[in-house]
Amino acid sequence: MRSWIGRCFAAIRLNEDLAQTLGIDIFRYKLLSFTLANMLAAIAGSLYAFYTGYIEPNYLSINQSLDIIAMVLLGGRSSIMGPIAGAFVLTGLPHVINLSGEARAILYGLVLILTILVLPQGVIGTLASWRRAA
């Protein structure tokens, strides 16, 4: 984030028109981010296929994608530790509270709604902003 590429990404995220006015080539950096994201996804997919020894298109469902998004929202996306904390909470929650599948889905939904309403930066982002304020 502190490199010139990271600052260009941050400027595009905040305001595309202003970034373009400052001379940042929007198309070039969006293409770069798309390429980097797909490269990381390809590496992760190939490592996962190597680890399991078998993979098919239906193997990874939409529920797993939604779980990953929930982990990022719960922990916060402002740092690396945010999604890791969200992953620990959402992975450990079913082991701590023994509920049926429907009750677990309702609990996940409530936790996510409360997190989005009360802690829009996620748990780690909110803790970091409190620490900066103190």
PDB file of C-alpha atoms in Angstrom:
ATOM      1  CA  MET A   1       0.000   0.000   0.000  1.00  0.00           C
ATOM      2  CA  ARG A   2       2.933   2.339   0.511  1.00  0.00           C
ATOM      3  CA  SER A   3       4.390   1.794  -2.968  1.00  0.00           C
ATOM      4  CA  TRP A   4       3.400   3.926  -5.943  1.00  0.00           C
ATOM      5  CA  ILE A   5       1.252   1.094  -7.296  1.00  0.00           C
ATOM      6  CA  GLY A   6      -0.561   0.773  -3.973  1.00  0.00           C
ATOM      7  CA  ARG A   7      -1.164   4.503  -3.857  1.00  0.00           C
ATOM      8  CA  CYS A   8      -2.555   4.417  -7.387  1.00  0.00           C
ATOM      9  CA  PHE A   9      -4.902   1.581  -6.381  1.00  0.00           C
ATOM     10  CA  ALA A  10      -6.003   3.556  -3.309  1.00  0.00           C
ATOM     11  CA  ALA A  11      -6.625   6.685  -5.383  1.00  0.00           C
ATOM     12  CA  ILE A  12      -8.691   4.723  -7.914  1.00  0.00           C
ATOM     13  CA  ARG A  13     -10.675   3.111  -5.095  1.00  0.00           C
ATOM     14  CA  LEU A  14     -11.486   6.467  -3.542  1.00  0.00           C
ATOM     15  CA  ASN A  15     -12.389   8.412  -6.684  1.00  0.00           C
ATOM     16  CA  GLU A  16     -11.758   7.282 -10.256  1.00  0.00           C
ATOM     17  CA  ASP A  17     -12.378  10.679 -11.831  1.00  0.00           C
ATOM     18  CA  LEU A  18      -9.983  12.438  -9.487  1.00  0.00           C
ATOM     19  CA  ALA A  19      -7.354   9.743 -10.020  1.00  0.00           C
ATOM     20  CA  GLN A  20      -7.664  10.131 -13.767  1.00  0.00           C
ATOM     21  CA  THR A  21      -7.379  13.911 -13.382  1.00  0.00           C
ATOM     22  CA  LEU A  22      -4.134  13.374 -11.463  1.00  0.00           C
ATOM     23  CA  GLY A  23      -2.759  11.410 -14.435  1.00  0.00           C
ATOM     24  CA  ILE A  24      -3.307   7.842 -13.310  1.00  0.00           C
ATOM     25  CA  ASP A  25      -4.152   5.499 -16.167  1.00  0.00           C
ATOM     26  CA  ILE A  26      -7.322   3.892 -14.778  1.00  0.00           C
ATOM     27  CA  PHE A  27      -7.547   1.138 -17.391  1.00  0.00           C
ATOM     28  CA  ARG A  28      -3.930   0.111 -16.876  1.00  0.00           C
ATOM     29  CA  TYR A  29      -4.223  -0.255 -13.101  1.00  0.00           C
ATOM     30  CA  LYS A  30      -7.590  -1.996 -13.241  1.00  0.00           C
ATOM     31  CA  LEU A  31      -6.108  -4.443 -15.721  1.00  0.00           C
ATOM     32  CA  LEU A  32      -3.104  -4.918 -13.424  1.00  0.00           C
ATOM     33  CA  SER A  33      -5.330  -5.613 -10.407  1.00  0.00           C
ATOM     34  CA  PHE A  34      -7.455  -8.043 -12.422  1.00  0.00           C
ATOM     35  CA  THR A  35      -4.336  -9.835 -13.629  1.00  0.00           C
ATOM     36  CA  LEU A  36      -2.790 -10.048 -10.158  1.00  0.00           C
ATOM     37  CA  ALA A  37      -6.033 -11.303  -8.586  1.00  0.00           C
ATOM     38  CA  ASN A  38      -6.453 -13.985 -11.240  1.00  0.00           C
ATOM     39  CA  MET A  39      -2.813 -14.999 -10.940  1.00  0.00           C
ATOM     40  CA  LEU A  40      -3.193 -15.456  -7.171  1.00  0.00           C
ATOM     41  CA  ALA A  41      -6.449 -17.374  -7.694  1.00  0.00           C
ATOM     42  CA  ALA A  42      -4.761 -19.643 -10.240  1.00  0.00           C
ATOM     43  CA  ILE A  43      -1.861 -20.344  -7.888  1.00  0.00           C
ATOM     44  CA  ALA A  44      -4.232 -21.033  -4.992  1.00  0.00           C
ATOM     45  CA  GLY A  45      -6.384 -23.297  -7.167  1.00  0.00           C
ATOM     46  CA  SER A  46      -3.412 -25.255  -8.446  1.00  0.00           C
ATOM     47  CA  LEU A  47      -2.043 -25.702  -4.920  1.00  0.00           C
ATOM     48  CA  TYR A  48      -5.478 -26.785  -3.717  1.00  0.00           C
ATOM     49  CA  ALA A  49      -5.801 -29.285  -6.582  1.00  0.00           C
ATOM     50  CA  PHE A  50      -2.332 -30.632  -5.813  1.00  0.00           C
ATOM     51  CA  TYR A  51      -3.170 -30.925  -2.105  1.00  0.00           C
ATOM     52  CA  THR A  52      -6.498 -32.741  -2.595  1.00  0.00           C
ATOM     53  CA  GLY A  53      -5.417 -34.738  -5.639  1.00  0.00           C
ATOM     54  CA  TYR A  54      -8.794 -34.185  -7.292  1.00  0.00           C
ATOM     55  CA  ILE A  55     -10.889 -31.197  -8.293  1.00  0.00           C
ATOM     56  CA  GLU A  56     -14.079 -30.612 -10.232  1.00  0.00           C
ATOM     57  CA  PRO A  57     -16.148 -27.490 -11.001  1.00  0.00           C
ATOM     58  CA  ASN A  58     -18.870 -28.309  -8.473  1.00  0.00           C
ATOM     59  CA  TYR A  59     -16.345 -29.002  -5.715  1.00  0.00           C
ATOM     60  CA  LEU A  60     -16.188 -25.370  -4.548  1.00  0.00           C
ATOM     61  CA  SER A  61     -19.696 -24.019  -4.064  1.00  0.00           C
ATOM     62  CA  ILE A  62     -21.143 -20.550  -3.743  1.00  0.00           C
ATOM     63  CA  ASN A  63     -21.513 -21.132  -0.002  1.00  0.00           C
ATOM     64  CA  GLN A  64     -17.742 -21.272   0.402  1.00  0.00           C
ATOM     65  CA  SER A  65     -17.400 -18.002  -1.512  1.00  0.00           C
ATOM     66  CA  LEU A  66     -19.993 -16.401   0.746  1.00  0.00           C
ATOM     67  CA  ASP A  67     -18.178 -17.749   3.800  1.00  0.00           C
ATOM     68  CA  ILE A  68     -14.980 -16.059   2.639  1.00  0.00           C
ATOM     69  CA  ILE A  69     -16.804 -12.765   2.101  1.00  0.00           C
ATOM     70  CA  ALA A  70     -18.353 -13.102   5.567  1.00  0.00           C
ATOM     71  CA  MET A  71     -14.904 -13.677   7.076  1.00  0.00           C
ATOM     72  CA  VAL A  72     -13.573 -10.521   5.440  1.00  0.00           C
ATOM     73  CA  LEU A  73     -16.583  -8.454   6.512  1.00  0.00           C
ATOM     74  CA  LEU A  74     -16.446  -9.701  10.087  1.00  0.00           C
ATOM     75  CA  GLY A  75     -12.720  -9.230  10.601  1.00  0.00           C
ATOM     76  CA  GLY A  76     -12.291  -6.107   8.493  1.00  0.00           C
ATOM     77  CA  ARG A  77     -10.593  -5.488   5.202  1.00  0.00           C
ATOM     78  CA  SER A  78      -8.198  -2.772   6.301  1.00  0.00           C
ATOM     79  CA  SER A  79      -5.419  -5.172   7.266  1.00  0.00           C
ATOM     80  CA  ILE A  80      -4.192  -8.707   6.782  1.00  0.00           C
ATOM     81  CA  MET A  81      -5.192  -9.654  10.329  1.00  0.00           C
ATOM     82  CA  GLY A  82      -8.867  -8.765   9.740  1.00  0.00           C
ATOM     83  CA  PRO A  83      -9.816 -11.657   7.465  1.00  0.00           C
ATOM     84  CA  ILE A  84      -7.667 -14.011   9.544  1.00  0.00           C
ATOM     85  CA  ALA A  85      -9.567 -13.016  12.709  1.00  0.00           C
ATOM     86  CA  GLY A  86     -12.882 -13.369  10.836  1.00  0.00           C
ATOM     87  CA  ALA A  87     -11.835 -16.824   9.663  1.00  0.00           C
ATOM     88  CA  PHE A  88     -11.001 -17.902  13.212  1.00  0.00           C
ATOM     89  CA  VAL A  89     -14.338 -16.633  14.533  1.00  0.00           C
ATOM     90  CA  LEU A  90     -16.524 -18.097  11.778  1.00  0.00           C
ATOM     91  CA  THR A  91     -14.620 -21.385  11.739  1.00  0.00           C
ATOM     92  CA  GLY A  92     -14.648 -21.782  15.504  1.00  0.00           C
ATOM     93  CA  LEU A  93     -18.223 -20.606  16.075  1.00  0.00           C
ATOM     94  CA  PRO A  94     -19.905 -23.904  15.045  1.00  0.00           C
ATOM     95  CA  HIS A  95     -17.550 -25.849  17.327  1.00  0.00           C
ATOM     96  CA  VAL A  96     -18.304 -23.655  20.324  1.00  0.00           C
ATOM     97  CA  ILE A  97     -22.062 -23.482  19.767  1.00  0.00           C
ATOM     98  CA  ASN A  98     -23.564 -26.802  18.690  1.00  0.00           C
ATOM     99  CA  LEU A  99     -26.560 -25.816  16.530  1.00  0.00           C
ATOM    100  CA  SER A 100     -28.455 -27.285  13.611  1.00  0.00           C
ATOM    101  CA  GLY A 101     -27.748 -26.085  10.088  1.00  0.00           C
ATOM    102  CA  GLU A 102     -30.686 -23.683   9.994  1.00  0.00           C
ATOM    103  CA  ALA A 103     -29.917 -22.165  13.385  1.00  0.00           C
ATOM    104  CA  ARG A 104     -26.266 -21.784  12.366  1.00  0.00           C
ATOM    105  CA  ALA A 105     -27.273 -19.929   9.189  1.00  0.00           C
ATOM    106  CA  ILE A 106     -29.530 -17.620  11.205  1.00  0.00           C
ATOM    107  CA  LEU A 107     -26.727 -16.973  13.698  1.00  0.00           C
ATOM    108  CA  TYR A 108     -24.245 -16.219  10.882  1.00  0.00           C
ATOM    109  CA  GLY A 109     -26.753 -13.820   9.350  1.00  0.00           C
ATOM    110  CA  LEU A 110     -27.312 -12.026  12.644  1.00  0.00           C
ATOM    111  CA  VAL A 111     -23.587 -11.747  13.310  1.00  0.00           C
ATOM    112  CA  LEU A 112     -22.958 -10.326   9.837  1.00  0.00           C
ATOM    113  CA  ILE A 113     -25.837  -7.842  10.001  1.00  0.00           C
ATOM    114  CA  LEU A 114     -24.745  -6.627  13.432  1.00  0.00           C
ATOM    115  CA  THR A 115     -21.140  -6.379  12.267  1.00  0.00           C
ATOM    116  CA  ILE A 116     -22.079  -4.353   9.194  1.00  0.00           C
ATOM    117  CA  LEU A 117     -24.366  -2.031  11.182  1.00  0.00           C
ATOM    118  CA  VAL A 118     -22.308  -1.608  14.358  1.00  0.00           C
ATOM    119  CA  LEU A 119     -18.749  -2.201  13.111  1.00  0.00           C
ATOM    120  CA  PRO A 120     -18.604  -1.224   9.405  1.00  0.00           C
ATOM    121  CA  GLN A 121     -14.789  -1.481   9.405  1.00  0.00           C
ATOM    122  CA  GLY A 122     -14.909  -4.959  10.925  1.00  0.00           C
ATOM    123  CA  VAL A 123     -13.614  -6.002  14.319  1.00  0.00           C
ATOM    124  CA  ILE A 124      -9.910  -5.423  13.644  1.00  0.00           C
ATOM    125  CA  GLY A 125     -10.511  -2.138  11.796  1.00  0.00           C
ATOM    126  CA  THR A 126     -12.630  -0.809  14.645  1.00  0.00           C
ATOM    127  CA  LEU A 127     -10.033  -1.838  17.240  1.00  0.00           C
ATOM    128  CA  ALA A 128      -7.320  -0.118  15.199  1.00  0.00           C
ATOM    129  CA  SER A 129      -9.333   3.103  14.913  1.00  0.00           C
ATOM    130  CA  TRP A 130     -10.010   3.050  18.674  1.00  0.00           C
ATOM    131  CA  ARG A 131      -6.304   2.555  19.306  1.00  0.00           C
ATOM    132  CA  ARG A 132      -5.449   5.515  17.048  1.00  0.00           C
ATOM    133  CA  ALA A 133      -8.030   7.697  18.808  1.00  0.00           C
ATOM    134  CA  ALA A 134      -6.658   6.877  22.266  1.00  0.00           C
TER     135      ALA A 134
END
